[in-house]
Amino acid sequence: MWFYDLIMSLYAGLIRLVGWKYEKARLWSEGRRNLAQRMRNEINPSARIVWVHVASLGEFEQGRPIIEEIRRQHPEYKILLTFFSPSGYEIRKNYAGADYIFYLPIDTRRNVRQFLDIAHPEIVIFVKYEFWLNMLSELRRRQIRTFIVSSIFRRNSVFFRPYGGAWRTALETFEVLFVQNEESKELLADLGFDNVAVTGDTRFDRVAEIARSARKVELIERFKGDRPVFIAGSSWGPDEELLIPLMNDNPNLKFIIAPHEMEESRIARLLQETRGGAVRYTQCNETTDFSHTQLLVLDTVGLLASVYGTATWGYIGGGFGVGIHNTLEAATFGLPIAFGPNYKKFKEACDLISLGAARSIQNYKELAAWFAPLRDDAARLAEASRTARDYTQRHQGATRQIISTIFPNR
């Protein structure tokens, strides 16, 4: 494994090298500086630890129902939460549901041994992905109970390649692999794994909780008034290229756009090119007059999930890049949704399309053609809305199944 260690070290060195130029790279490196000492200062050596690891913010949302159910059912454990990416850690580093929150160290043998010596977990839960070879090898050697949840396996992944032997061995670490679909179970069976449970995606439980606890935001309610709202969540530049003409072609509707990243140039363009008037959420207060404002740019973090509940239609960004963002947060409120073409890795997006509650679009013409019937035909809108909501409700329950397996007879 010396070659793998070398690759990990070079990877960390490269990120440190570009830290002066890229904010995420700087945070990635700084967050791991003196990590072992900070862990020693915080983690109680006598505590019983459940360690949950997530890559970033999306995986955190999948792991959150499990964390909170462990906290509720098993208060005898302390929760250690780790992130790989700054985009997750920096937003959730103060999350009250975990007792200790850190970055995951670089996956070298020395770092792994040091991390596990300090963390001393009794139970380890990886969420969806993150197959770190040294870490999994050491967990296996120490015989620490280890699980992976909400995972998906595909035929073209490294586990099924001729050169994927090390990753296939890594899968032997898991006491149970909780997967999202039957296809994953069948693929793992081909490799000889029978310790696989199809429990679905814990995000369905998370979005159900979001819907139950959604709060009305007075400023959003005043902006909306008595007009229907179209909301776009986690938008990127190519998404906004389509949303701007959609707004300008529908002057009687209100729009809320929540950019995935708060780039000032993109926000400025939204404000300038929306003919019906636009304003930033962070520049509004209790006296703001929205009577001549068509667009509200949601330039803040933490409100989007609740704001979906005020809307009638939705658009999910990211589909013209590496992949769409969370569709379930919108669907749980019964929003018909559209998104770009890069969605096929996301089972829920494929399901929603097949059910008629979502549409993938390539350009503005397709977006407008999808939207017009849902805008003008109340019966069609009601059917799509009901379908989206029913889909999210039918797939709840993964968290309960996972917890009852990890903590039997409790």
mmCIF file of C-alpha atoms in Angstrom:
data_model
loop_
_atom_site.group_PDB
_atom_site.id
_atom_site.type_symbol
_atom_site.label_atom_id
_atom_site.label_comp_id
_atom_site.label_asym_id
_atom_site.label_seq_id
_atom_site.Cartn_x
_atom_site.Cartn_y
_atom_site.Cartn_z
ATOM 1 C CA MET A 1 0.000 0.000 0.000
ATOM 2 C CA TRP A 2 3.052 2.278 -0.043
ATOM 3 C CA PHE A 3 2.156 3.465 -3.540
ATOM 4 C CA TYR A 4 -1.383 4.345 -2.392
ATOM 5 C CA ASP A 5 0.117 6.253 0.573
ATOM 6 C CA LEU A 6 2.320 8.171 -1.843
ATOM 7 C CA ILE A 7 -0.656 9.103 -4.004
ATOM 8 C CA MET A 8 -2.569 10.332 -0.941
ATOM 9 C CA SER A 9 0.386 12.428 0.209
ATOM 10 C CA LEU A 10 0.902 13.924 -3.242
ATOM 11 C CA TYR A 11 -2.810 14.700 -3.453
ATOM 12 C CA ALA A 12 -2.700 16.557 -0.117
ATOM 13 C CA GLY A 13 0.443 18.402 -1.183
ATOM 14 C CA LEU A 14 -1.154 19.524 -4.438
ATOM 15 C CA ILE A 15 -4.177 20.908 -2.598
ATOM 16 C CA ARG A 16 -1.901 22.827 -0.212
ATOM 17 C CA LEU A 17 0.012 24.168 -3.195
ATOM 18 C CA VAL A 18 -3.080 25.706 -4.819
ATOM 19 C CA GLY A 19 -4.566 26.933 -1.545
ATOM 20 C CA TRP A 20 -3.422 30.498 -2.207
ATOM 21 C CA LYS A 21 -5.604 30.580 -5.307
ATOM 22 C CA TYR A 22 -8.669 28.511 -4.368
ATOM 23 C CA GLU A 23 -10.665 29.133 -1.208
ATOM 24 C CA LYS A 24 -11.929 25.559 -0.955
ATOM 25 C CA ALA A 25 -8.409 24.192 -1.247
ATOM 26 C CA ARG A 26 -7.210 26.517 1.513
ATOM 27 C CA LEU A 27 -10.047 25.474 3.823
ATOM 28 C CA TRP A 28 -9.419 21.801 3.004
ATOM 29 C CA SER A 29 -5.792 22.098 4.094
ATOM 30 C CA GLU A 30 -6.269 24.386 7.061
ATOM 31 C CA GLY A 31 -9.069 22.235 8.438
ATOM 32 C CA ARG A 32 -6.666 19.291 8.694
ATOM 33 C CA ARG A 33 -3.831 21.237 10.323
ATOM 34 C CA ASN A 34 -3.092 19.944 13.841
ATOM 35 C CA LEU A 35 -6.120 17.678 13.476
ATOM 36 C CA ALA A 36 -4.873 14.973 15.839
ATOM 37 C CA GLN A 37 -4.134 17.438 18.627
ATOM 38 C CA ARG A 38 -7.502 19.126 18.282
ATOM 39 C CA MET A 39 -9.209 15.744 18.447
ATOM 40 C CA ARG A 40 -7.261 14.810 21.602
ATOM 41 C CA ASN A 41 -8.311 18.082 23.205
ATOM 42 C CA GLU A 42 -12.002 17.487 22.529
ATOM 43 C CA ILE A 43 -12.776 13.757 22.488
ATOM 44 C CA ASN A 44 -13.336 12.120 25.856
ATOM 45 C CA PRO A 45 -11.164 8.953 25.978
ATOM 46 C CA SER A 46 -13.833 7.145 28.023
ATOM 47 C CA ALA A 47 -16.775 8.061 25.766
ATOM 48 C CA ARG A 48 -18.591 5.434 23.729
ATOM 49 C CA ILE A 49 -18.328 6.700 20.160
ATOM 50 C CA VAL A 50 -20.418 6.207 17.044
ATOM 51 C CA TRP A 51 -18.498 7.683 14.142
ATOM 52 C CA VAL A 52 -20.463 8.859 11.074
ATOM 53 C CA HIS A 53 -18.505 9.939 8.009
ATOM 54 C CA VAL A 54 -19.914 11.927 5.074
ATOM 55 C CA ALA A 55 -18.235 13.369 2.016
ATOM 56 C CA SER A 56 -20.035 16.691 1.862
ATOM 57 C CA LEU A 57 -23.327 18.464 2.453
ATOM 58 C CA GLY A 58 -25.515 16.163 0.364
ATOM 59 C CA GLU A 59 -24.279 13.063 2.165
ATOM 60 C CA PHE A 60 -24.695 14.846 5.485
ATOM 61 C CA GLU A 61 -28.393 15.248 4.713
ATOM 62 C CA GLN A 62 -28.545 11.493 4.106
ATOM 63 C CA GLY A 63 -26.731 10.740 7.339
ATOM 64 C CA ARG A 64 -28.592 13.264 9.455
ATOM 65 C CA PRO A 65 -31.722 11.128 10.095
ATOM 66 C CA ILE A 66 -29.481 8.313 11.332
ATOM 67 C CA ILE A 67 -27.467 10.612 13.578
ATOM 68 C CA GLU A 68 -30.593 12.086 15.111
ATOM 69 C CA GLU A 69 -32.251 8.711 15.602
ATOM 70 C CA ILE A 70 -29.140 7.360 17.337
ATOM 71 C CA ARG A 71 -29.130 10.457 19.519
ATOM 72 C CA ARG A 72 -32.782 9.877 20.391
ATOM 73 C CA GLN A 73 -32.669 6.120 20.972
ATOM 74 C CA HIS A 74 -29.118 5.689 22.280
ATOM 75 C CA PRO A 75 -27.998 8.665 24.369
ATOM 76 C CA GLU A 76 -25.271 6.478 25.873
ATOM 77 C CA TYR A 77 -23.233 7.130 22.704
ATOM 78 C CA LYS A 78 -21.385 10.263 21.661
ATOM 79 C CA ILE A 79 -21.548 11.124 17.954
ATOM 80 C CA LEU A 80 -18.371 11.859 16.015
ATOM 81 C CA LEU A 81 -19.096 13.406 12.599
ATOM 82 C CA THR A 82 -16.418 13.836 9.932
ATOM 83 C CA PHE A 83 -16.442 15.518 6.524
ATOM 84 C CA PHE A 84 -14.129 15.186 3.564
ATOM 85 C CA SER A 85 -15.137 18.417 1.814
ATOM 86 C CA PRO A 86 -15.121 22.034 3.036
ATOM 87 C CA SER A 87 -18.502 22.610 1.371
ATOM 88 C CA GLY A 88 -19.990 20.295 3.981
ATOM 89 C CA TYR A 89 -17.804 20.990 6.989
ATOM 90 C CA GLU A 90 -17.878 24.783 6.814
ATOM 91 C CA ILE A 91 -21.671 24.863 6.707
ATOM 92 C CA ARG A 92 -22.300 22.170 9.348
ATOM 93 C CA LYS A 93 -19.309 22.521 11.691
ATOM 94 C CA ASN A 94 -21.628 23.818 14.412
ATOM 95 C CA TYR A 95 -24.326 21.173 13.933
ATOM 96 C CA ALA A 96 -25.803 20.494 17.354
ATOM 97 C CA GLY A 97 -26.671 16.861 16.612
ATOM 98 C CA ALA A 98 -23.043 15.718 16.857
ATOM 99 C CA ASP A 99 -20.709 15.904 19.840
ATOM 100 C CA TYR A 100 -17.481 16.145 17.833
ATOM 101 C CA ILE A 101 -17.085 17.438 14.265
ATOM 102 C CA PHE A 102 -13.830 17.275 12.289
ATOM 103 C CA TYR A 103 -12.389 16.817 8.837
ATOM 104 C CA LEU A 104 -11.385 13.297 7.829
ATOM 105 C CA PRO A 105 -7.577 13.021 7.782
ATOM 106 C CA ILE A 106 -5.663 12.158 4.631
ATOM 107 C CA ASP A 107 -5.921 8.405 4.067
ATOM 108 C CA THR A 108 -2.366 7.333 4.889
ATOM 109 C CA ARG A 109 -1.655 4.411 7.200
ATOM 110 C CA ARG A 110 -0.073 6.628 9.845
ATOM 111 C CA ASN A 111 -2.956 9.125 9.832
ATOM 112 C CA VAL A 112 -5.546 6.358 9.962
ATOM 113 C CA ARG A 113 -3.975 4.616 12.960
ATOM 114 C CA GLN A 114 -3.644 7.907 14.803
ATOM 115 C CA PHE A 115 -7.226 8.916 14.030
ATOM 116 C CA LEU A 116 -8.693 5.616 15.225
ATOM 117 C CA ASP A 117 -6.551 5.583 18.363
ATOM 118 C CA ILE A 118 -7.978 8.954 19.350
ATOM 119 C CA ALA A 119 -11.546 8.454 18.137
ATOM 120 C CA HIS A 120 -11.828 4.828 19.431
ATOM 121 C CA PRO A 121 -15.243 4.276 17.759
ATOM 122 C CA GLU A 122 -17.391 1.278 18.662
ATOM 123 C CA ILE A 123 -19.509 1.666 15.523
ATOM 124 C CA VAL A 124 -18.636 3.317 12.203
ATOM 125 C CA ILE A 125 -21.151 4.427 9.575
ATOM 126 C CA PHE A 126 -20.106 5.624 6.122
ATOM 127 C CA VAL A 127 -22.768 7.417 4.070
ATOM 128 C CA LYS A 128 -23.269 6.525 0.394
ATOM 129 C CA TYR A 129 -19.692 6.619 -0.917
ATOM 130 C CA GLU A 130 -16.188 7.271 0.480
ATOM 131 C CA PHE A 131 -14.208 4.047 0.180
ATOM 132 C CA TRP A 132 -10.845 4.969 1.715
ATOM 133 C CA LEU A 133 -8.614 1.913 1.420
ATOM 134 C CA ASN A 134 -6.312 2.471 4.403
ATOM 135 C CA MET A 135 -9.131 3.446 6.703
ATOM 136 C CA LEU A 136 -11.259 0.458 5.762
ATOM 137 C CA SER A 137 -8.293 -1.884 6.070
ATOM 138 C CA GLU A 138 -7.524 -0.669 9.585
ATOM 139 C CA LEU A 139 -11.158 -0.841 10.653
ATOM 140 C CA ARG A 140 -11.211 -4.408 9.392
ATOM 141 C CA ARG A 141 -7.984 -5.265 11.235
ATOM 142 C CA ARG A 142 -9.352 -3.823 14.481
ATOM 143 C CA GLN A 143 -12.683 -5.622 13.965
ATOM 144 C CA ILE A 144 -14.693 -2.443 14.510
ATOM 145 C CA ARG A 145 -18.333 -2.765 13.466
ATOM 146 C CA THR A 146 -18.597 -0.827 10.211
ATOM 147 C CA PHE A 147 -21.565 -0.122 7.940
ATOM 148 C CA ILE A 148 -22.357 1.815 4.793
ATOM 149 C CA VAL A 149 -25.803 3.332 4.263
ATOM 150 C CA SER A 150 -27.792 4.710 1.302
ATOM 151 C CA SER A 151 -25.163 3.384 -1.064
ATOM 152 C CA ILE A 152 -25.544 2.745 -4.792
ATOM 153 C CA PHE A 153 -23.366 0.473 -6.921
ATOM 154 C CA ARG A 154 -23.158 0.605 -10.704
ATOM 155 C CA ARG A 155 -21.704 -1.833 -13.190
ATOM 156 C CA ASN A 156 -19.123 0.688 -14.429
ATOM 157 C CA SER A 157 -17.672 1.447 -10.971
ATOM 158 C CA VAL A 158 -14.198 0.388 -9.861
ATOM 159 C CA PHE A 159 -15.458 -2.605 -7.840
ATOM 160 C CA PHE A 160 -16.406 -4.428 -11.039
ATOM 161 C CA ARG A 161 -13.238 -3.680 -12.999
ATOM 162 C CA PRO A 162 -10.391 -6.168 -13.432
ATOM 163 C CA TYR A 163 -8.092 -3.788 -11.516
ATOM 164 C CA GLY A 164 -10.590 -3.252 -8.667
ATOM 165 C CA GLY A 165 -9.327 -5.988 -6.348
ATOM 166 C CA ALA A 166 -8.287 -3.618 -3.550
ATOM 167 C CA TRP A 167 -11.710 -1.986 -3.564
ATOM 168 C CA ARG A 168 -13.479 -5.342 -3.578
ATOM 169 C CA THR A 169 -11.433 -6.311 -0.540
ATOM 170 C CA ALA A 170 -12.398 -3.019 1.111
ATOM 171 C CA LEU A 171 -16.057 -4.012 0.871
ATOM 172 C CA GLU A 172 -15.324 -6.914 3.221
ATOM 173 C CA THR A 173 -15.031 -4.339 6.012
ATOM 174 C CA PHE A 174 -18.773 -3.739 6.152
ATOM 175 C CA GLU A 175 -20.909 -5.831 8.471
ATOM 176 C CA VAL A 176 -23.945 -4.848 6.388
ATOM 177 C CA LEU A 177 -24.155 -2.819 3.190
ATOM 178 C CA PHE A 178 -27.432 -0.868 3.162
ATOM 179 C CA VAL A 179 -28.166 -0.070 -0.484
ATOM 180 C CA GLN A 180 -30.779 2.004 -2.258
ATOM 181 C CA ASN A 181 -31.950 -0.445 -4.917
ATOM 182 C CA GLU A 182 -32.164 -4.060 -6.044
ATOM 183 C CA GLU A 183 -29.657 -3.496 -8.843
ATOM 184 C CA SER A 184 -26.963 -2.687 -6.268
ATOM 185 C CA LYS A 185 -27.810 -5.832 -4.322
ATOM 186 C CA GLU A 186 -27.572 -7.967 -7.466
ATOM 187 C CA LEU A 187 -24.221 -6.449 -8.445
ATOM 188 C CA LEU A 188 -22.801 -7.115 -4.987
ATOM 189 C CA ALA A 189 -24.168 -10.666 -5.087
ATOM 190 C CA ASP A 190 -22.130 -11.206 -8.262
ATOM 191 C CA LEU A 191 -19.051 -10.380 -6.158
ATOM 192 C CA GLY A 192 -20.102 -12.857 -3.484
ATOM 193 C CA PHE A 193 -21.576 -10.452 -0.934
ATOM 194 C CA ASP A 194 -24.793 -11.617 0.724
ATOM 195 C CA ASN A 195 -24.693 -9.179 3.659
ATOM 196 C CA VAL A 196 -26.681 -6.599 1.686
ATOM 197 C CA ALA A 197 -30.004 -5.004 2.660
ATOM 198 C CA VAL A 198 -32.148 -2.934 0.300
ATOM 199 C CA THR A 199 -33.430 -0.181 2.580
ATOM 200 C CA GLY A 200 -33.696 2.745 0.162
ATOM 201 C CA ASP A 201 -32.456 6.267 0.674
ATOM 202 C CA THR A 202 -32.477 7.932 4.105
ATOM 203 C CA ARG A 203 -32.990 11.303 2.402
ATOM 204 C CA PHE A 204 -36.686 10.459 2.131
ATOM 205 C CA ASP A 205 -36.826 10.423 5.924
ATOM 206 C CA ARG A 206 -34.868 13.660 6.062
ATOM 207 C CA VAL A 207 -37.132 15.545 3.655
ATOM 208 C CA ALA A 208 -40.193 14.252 5.496
ATOM 209 C CA GLU A 209 -38.812 15.821 8.662
ATOM 210 C CA ILE A 210 -38.073 19.036 6.765
ATOM 211 C CA ALA A 211 -41.675 19.178 5.568
ATOM 212 C CA ARG A 212 -43.005 18.567 9.085
ATOM 213 C CA SER A 213 -40.815 21.236 10.635
ATOM 214 C CA ALA A 214 -40.934 23.793 7.814
ATOM 215 C CA ARG A 215 -41.481 27.289 9.106
ATOM 216 C CA LYS A 216 -43.076 30.230 7.416
ATOM 217 C CA VAL A 217 -40.643 33.053 6.747
ATOM 218 C CA GLU A 218 -42.507 36.336 7.133
ATOM 219 C CA LEU A 219 -40.403 38.140 4.536
ATOM 220 C CA ILE A 220 -40.986 35.370 1.983
ATOM 221 C CA GLU A 221 -44.713 35.445 2.661
ATOM 222 C CA ARG A 222 -44.822 39.197 2.069
ATOM 223 C CA PHE A 223 -42.836 38.825 -1.144
ATOM 224 C CA LYS A 224 -45.210 36.137 -2.380
ATOM 225 C CA GLY A 225 -48.426 37.966 -1.552
ATOM 226 C CA ASP A 226 -51.338 36.370 -3.393
ATOM 227 C CA ARG A 227 -49.343 35.319 -6.463
ATOM 228 C CA PRO A 228 -47.985 31.817 -7.234
ATOM 229 C CA VAL A 229 -44.235 31.270 -6.922
ATOM 230 C CA PHE A 230 -41.763 29.444 -9.139
ATOM 231 C CA ILE A 231 -38.632 28.489 -7.191
ATOM 232 C CA ALA A 232 -35.217 27.461 -8.500
ATOM 233 C CA GLY A 233 -32.937 25.758 -5.999
ATOM 234 C CA SER A 234 -29.135 25.480 -6.214
ATOM 235 C CA SER A 235 -28.896 27.154 -9.606
ATOM 236 C CA TRP A 236 -25.714 27.546 -11.632
ATOM 237 C CA GLY A 237 -24.932 29.859 -14.536
ATOM 238 C CA PRO A 238 -26.335 27.605 -17.295
ATOM 239 C CA ASP A 239 -29.555 27.174 -15.308
ATOM 240 C CA GLU A 240 -29.926 30.925 -14.918
ATOM 241 C CA GLU A 241 -29.504 31.344 -18.677
ATOM 242 C CA LEU A 242 -32.883 29.596 -18.959
ATOM 243 C CA LEU A 243 -34.530 31.026 -15.860
ATOM 244 C CA ILE A 244 -34.094 34.663 -16.857
ATOM 245 C CA PRO A 245 -36.214 34.371 -20.048
ATOM 246 C CA LEU A 246 -38.733 32.219 -18.154
ATOM 247 C CA MET A 247 -39.202 35.038 -15.659
ATOM 248 C CA ASN A 248 -39.466 37.672 -18.350
ATOM 249 C CA ASP A 249 -42.049 35.587 -20.248
ATOM 250 C CA ASN A 250 -44.173 35.174 -17.091
ATOM 251 C CA PRO A 251 -44.490 38.671 -15.603
ATOM 252 C CA ASN A 252 -47.543 37.760 -13.511
ATOM 253 C CA LEU A 253 -45.660 35.164 -11.458
ATOM 254 C CA LYS A 254 -43.198 35.541 -8.625
ATOM 255 C CA PHE A 255 -39.813 33.827 -8.755
ATOM 256 C CA ILE A 256 -37.296 32.836 -6.087
ATOM 257 C CA ILE A 257 -33.806 31.793 -7.170
ATOM 258 C CA ALA A 258 -31.318 30.306 -4.692
ATOM 259 C CA PRO A 259 -27.863 30.201 -6.360
ATOM 260 C CA HIS A 260 -25.680 27.256 -5.395
ATOM 261 C CA GLU A 261 -22.748 29.605 -4.928
ATOM 262 C CA MET A 262 -23.066 33.307 -4.213
ATOM 263 C CA GLU A 263 -21.063 34.666 -7.120
ATOM 264 C CA GLU A 264 -21.576 38.407 -7.225
ATOM 265 C CA SER A 265 -21.413 38.609 -11.019
ATOM 266 C CA ARG A 266 -24.237 36.096 -11.425
ATOM 267 C CA ILE A 267 -26.385 37.722 -8.767
ATOM 268 C CA ALA A 268 -25.833 41.089 -10.449
ATOM 269 C CA ARG A 269 -26.976 39.659 -13.767
ATOM 270 C CA LEU A 270 -30.171 38.279 -12.218
ATOM 271 C CA LEU A 271 -30.931 41.655 -10.680
ATOM 272 C CA GLN A 272 -30.240 43.538 -13.886
ATOM 273 C CA GLU A 273 -31.952 41.296 -16.433
ATOM 274 C CA THR A 274 -35.211 40.568 -14.603
ATOM 275 C CA ARG A 275 -37.618 43.056 -16.166
ATOM 276 C CA GLY A 276 -40.162 42.764 -13.381
ATOM 277 C CA GLY A 277 -37.741 43.934 -10.712
ATOM 278 C CA ALA A 278 -35.454 41.950 -8.440
ATOM 279 C CA VAL A 279 -33.971 42.186 -4.966
ATOM 280 C CA ARG A 280 -31.588 40.226 -2.751
ATOM 281 C CA TYR A 281 -32.990 38.561 0.364
ATOM 282 C CA THR A 282 -30.128 39.853 2.522
ATOM 283 C CA GLN A 283 -30.948 43.435 1.549
ATOM 284 C CA CYS A 284 -34.594 43.197 2.587
ATOM 285 C CA ASN A 285 -36.198 44.017 5.925
ATOM 286 C CA GLU A 286 -39.647 44.332 7.465
ATOM 287 C CA THR A 287 -40.340 47.554 5.557
ATOM 288 C CA THR A 288 -39.298 46.370 2.068
ATOM 289 C CA ASP A 289 -41.983 46.981 -0.549
ATOM 290 C CA PHE A 290 -42.304 43.988 -2.904
ATOM 291 C CA SER A 291 -45.187 45.316 -5.000
ATOM 292 C CA HIS A 292 -42.882 45.908 -7.990
ATOM 293 C CA THR A 293 -40.528 42.984 -7.401
ATOM 294 C CA GLN A 294 -40.831 39.796 -9.428
ATOM 295 C CA LEU A 295 -37.634 38.044 -8.327
ATOM 296 C CA LEU A 296 -36.200 37.413 -4.885
ATOM 297 C CA VAL A 297 -32.597 36.142 -4.939
ATOM 298 C CA LEU A 298 -32.162 33.898 -1.901
ATOM 299 C CA ASP A 299 -28.531 34.808 -1.170
ATOM 300 C CA THR A 300 -28.378 33.085 2.203
ATOM 301 C CA VAL A 301 -27.957 29.563 3.566
ATOM 302 C CA GLY A 302 -30.463 27.470 5.502
ATOM 303 C CA LEU A 303 -33.807 28.708 4.184
ATOM 304 C CA LEU A 304 -34.223 26.900 0.872
ATOM 305 C CA ALA A 305 -35.773 23.703 2.243
ATOM 306 C CA SER A 306 -38.525 25.618 4.039
ATOM 307 C CA VAL A 307 -39.046 28.078 1.190
ATOM 308 C CA TYR A 308 -39.943 25.212 -1.170
ATOM 309 C CA GLY A 309 -43.164 24.989 0.829
ATOM 310 C CA THR A 310 -44.294 28.398 -0.445
ATOM 311 C CA ALA A 311 -43.928 27.524 -4.134
ATOM 312 C CA THR A 312 -46.086 25.894 -6.802
ATOM 313 C CA TRP A 313 -43.413 24.780 -9.310
ATOM 314 C CA GLY A 314 -39.699 24.106 -8.992
ATOM 315 C CA TYR A 315 -36.448 23.882 -10.880
ATOM 316 C CA ILE A 316 -33.345 22.100 -9.544
ATOM 317 C CA GLY A 317 -29.933 23.318 -10.644
ATOM 318 C CA GLY A 318 -26.737 21.491 -11.512
ATOM 319 C CA GLY A 319 -28.042 19.419 -14.407
ATOM 320 C CA PHE A 320 -25.854 21.205 -16.951
ATOM 321 C CA GLY A 321 -22.760 20.437 -14.868
ATOM 322 C CA VAL A 322 -21.625 17.500 -12.756
ATOM 323 C CA GLY A 323 -25.160 16.557 -11.739
ATOM 324 C CA ILE A 324 -28.420 17.845 -10.309
ATOM 325 C CA HIS A 325 -28.821 18.793 -6.675
ATOM 326 C CA ASN A 326 -31.474 17.604 -4.224
ATOM 327 C CA THR A 327 -34.810 17.015 -5.960
ATOM 328 C CA LEU A 328 -36.508 15.443 -2.947
ATOM 329 C CA GLU A 329 -36.672 18.636 -0.884
ATOM 330 C CA ALA A 330 -38.914 20.141 -3.569
ATOM 331 C CA ALA A 331 -40.847 16.959 -4.354
ATOM 332 C CA THR A 332 -41.834 16.401 -0.717
ATOM 333 C CA PHE A 333 -43.812 19.660 -0.891
ATOM 334 C CA GLY A 334 -45.566 18.451 -4.041
ATOM 335 C CA LEU A 335 -43.692 20.588 -6.553
ATOM 336 C CA PRO A 336 -43.486 19.433 -10.164
ATOM 337 C CA ILE A 337 -39.830 19.984 -11.063
ATOM 338 C CA ALA A 338 -37.567 20.441 -14.052
ATOM 339 C CA PHE A 339 -33.790 20.098 -14.290
ATOM 340 C CA GLY A 340 -30.984 19.809 -16.818
ATOM 341 C CA PRO A 341 -29.809 16.701 -18.676
ATOM 342 C CA ASN A 342 -27.239 15.344 -16.206
ATOM 343 C CA TYR A 343 -29.562 13.459 -13.859
ATOM 344 C CA LYS A 344 -29.249 9.759 -14.683
ATOM 345 C CA LYS A 345 -27.069 8.886 -11.687
ATOM 346 C CA PHE A 346 -29.884 9.969 -9.384
ATOM 347 C CA LYS A 347 -32.493 7.275 -8.919
ATOM 348 C CA GLU A 348 -35.125 9.604 -7.479
ATOM 349 C CA ALA A 349 -34.858 11.930 -10.492
ATOM 350 C CA CYS A 350 -35.327 9.006 -12.873
ATOM 351 C CA ASP A 351 -38.293 7.797 -10.827
ATOM 352 C CA LEU A 352 -39.951 11.222 -10.784
ATOM 353 C CA ILE A 353 -39.577 11.530 -14.557
ATOM 354 C CA SER A 354 -41.107 8.106 -15.143
ATOM 355 C CA LEU A 355 -44.041 9.024 -12.887
ATOM 356 C CA GLY A 356 -44.673 12.320 -14.686
ATOM 357 C CA ALA A 357 -43.725 14.562 -11.753
ATOM 358 C CA ALA A 358 -40.460 15.810 -13.279
ATOM 359 C CA ARG A 359 -38.940 16.656 -16.652
ATOM 360 C CA SER A 360 -35.376 16.883 -17.901
ATOM 361 C CA ILE A 361 -34.809 19.772 -20.286
ATOM 362 C CA GLN A 362 -32.005 20.690 -22.684
ATOM 363 C CA ASN A 363 -32.843 24.314 -23.515
ATOM 364 C CA TYR A 364 -35.278 27.135 -22.920
ATOM 365 C CA LYS A 365 -37.763 25.909 -25.488
ATOM 366 C CA GLU A 366 -38.127 22.628 -23.607
ATOM 367 C CA LEU A 367 -38.358 24.397 -20.239
ATOM 368 C CA ALA A 368 -41.149 26.667 -21.492
ATOM 369 C CA ALA A 369 -42.984 23.726 -23.099
ATOM 370 C CA TRP A 370 -42.875 21.809 -19.792
ATOM 371 C CA PHE A 371 -43.977 24.771 -17.721
ATOM 372 C CA ALA A 372 -46.870 26.165 -19.768
ATOM 373 C CA PRO A 373 -49.332 23.245 -19.228
ATOM 374 C CA LEU A 374 -48.548 23.161 -15.500
ATOM 375 C CA ARG A 375 -49.146 26.885 -15.315
ATOM 376 C CA ASP A 376 -52.387 26.896 -17.303
ATOM 377 C CA ASP A 377 -54.065 23.578 -16.454
ATOM 378 C CA ALA A 378 -55.043 23.289 -12.777
ATOM 379 C CA ALA A 379 -55.965 19.603 -13.062
ATOM 380 C CA ARG A 380 -52.628 18.713 -14.638
ATOM 381 C CA LEU A 381 -50.770 20.670 -11.970
ATOM 382 C CA ALA A 382 -52.726 18.970 -9.181
ATOM 383 C CA GLU A 383 -51.956 15.508 -10.586
ATOM 384 C CA ALA A 384 -48.213 16.197 -10.912
ATOM 385 C CA SER A 385 -48.140 17.707 -7.431
ATOM 386 C CA ARG A 386 -49.921 14.731 -5.880
ATOM 387 C CA THR A 387 -47.607 12.312 -7.687
ATOM 388 C CA ALA A 388 -44.472 14.046 -6.398
ATOM 389 C CA ARG A 389 -45.723 14.137 -2.810
ATOM 390 C CA ASP A 390 -46.933 10.521 -2.850
ATOM 391 C CA TYR A 391 -43.594 9.327 -4.204
ATOM 392 C CA THR A 392 -41.635 10.833 -1.311
ATOM 393 C CA GLN A 393 -44.080 9.453 1.243
ATOM 394 C CA ARG A 394 -43.958 5.889 -0.131
ATOM 395 C CA HIS A 395 -40.191 5.666 0.213
ATOM 396 C CA GLN A 396 -39.819 6.681 3.832
ATOM 397 C CA GLY A 397 -38.602 4.272 6.510
ATOM 398 C CA ALA A 398 -34.959 3.532 5.643
ATOM 399 C CA THR A 399 -33.673 5.055 8.869
ATOM 400 C CA ARG A 400 -35.822 2.819 11.060
ATOM 401 C CA GLN A 401 -34.645 -0.335 9.246
ATOM 402 C CA ILE A 402 -30.986 0.670 9.462
ATOM 403 C CA ILE A 403 -31.102 1.564 13.150
ATOM 404 C CA SER A 404 -32.895 -1.644 14.072
ATOM 405 C CA THR A 405 -30.168 -3.660 12.296
ATOM 406 C CA ILE A 406 -27.191 -1.812 13.768
ATOM 407 C CA PHE A 407 -28.731 -1.783 17.259
ATOM 408 C CA PRO A 408 -30.687 -5.069 17.477
ATOM 409 C CA ASN A 409 -32.886 -5.966 20.457
ATOM 410 C CA ARG A 410 -32.922 -2.414 21.780
#
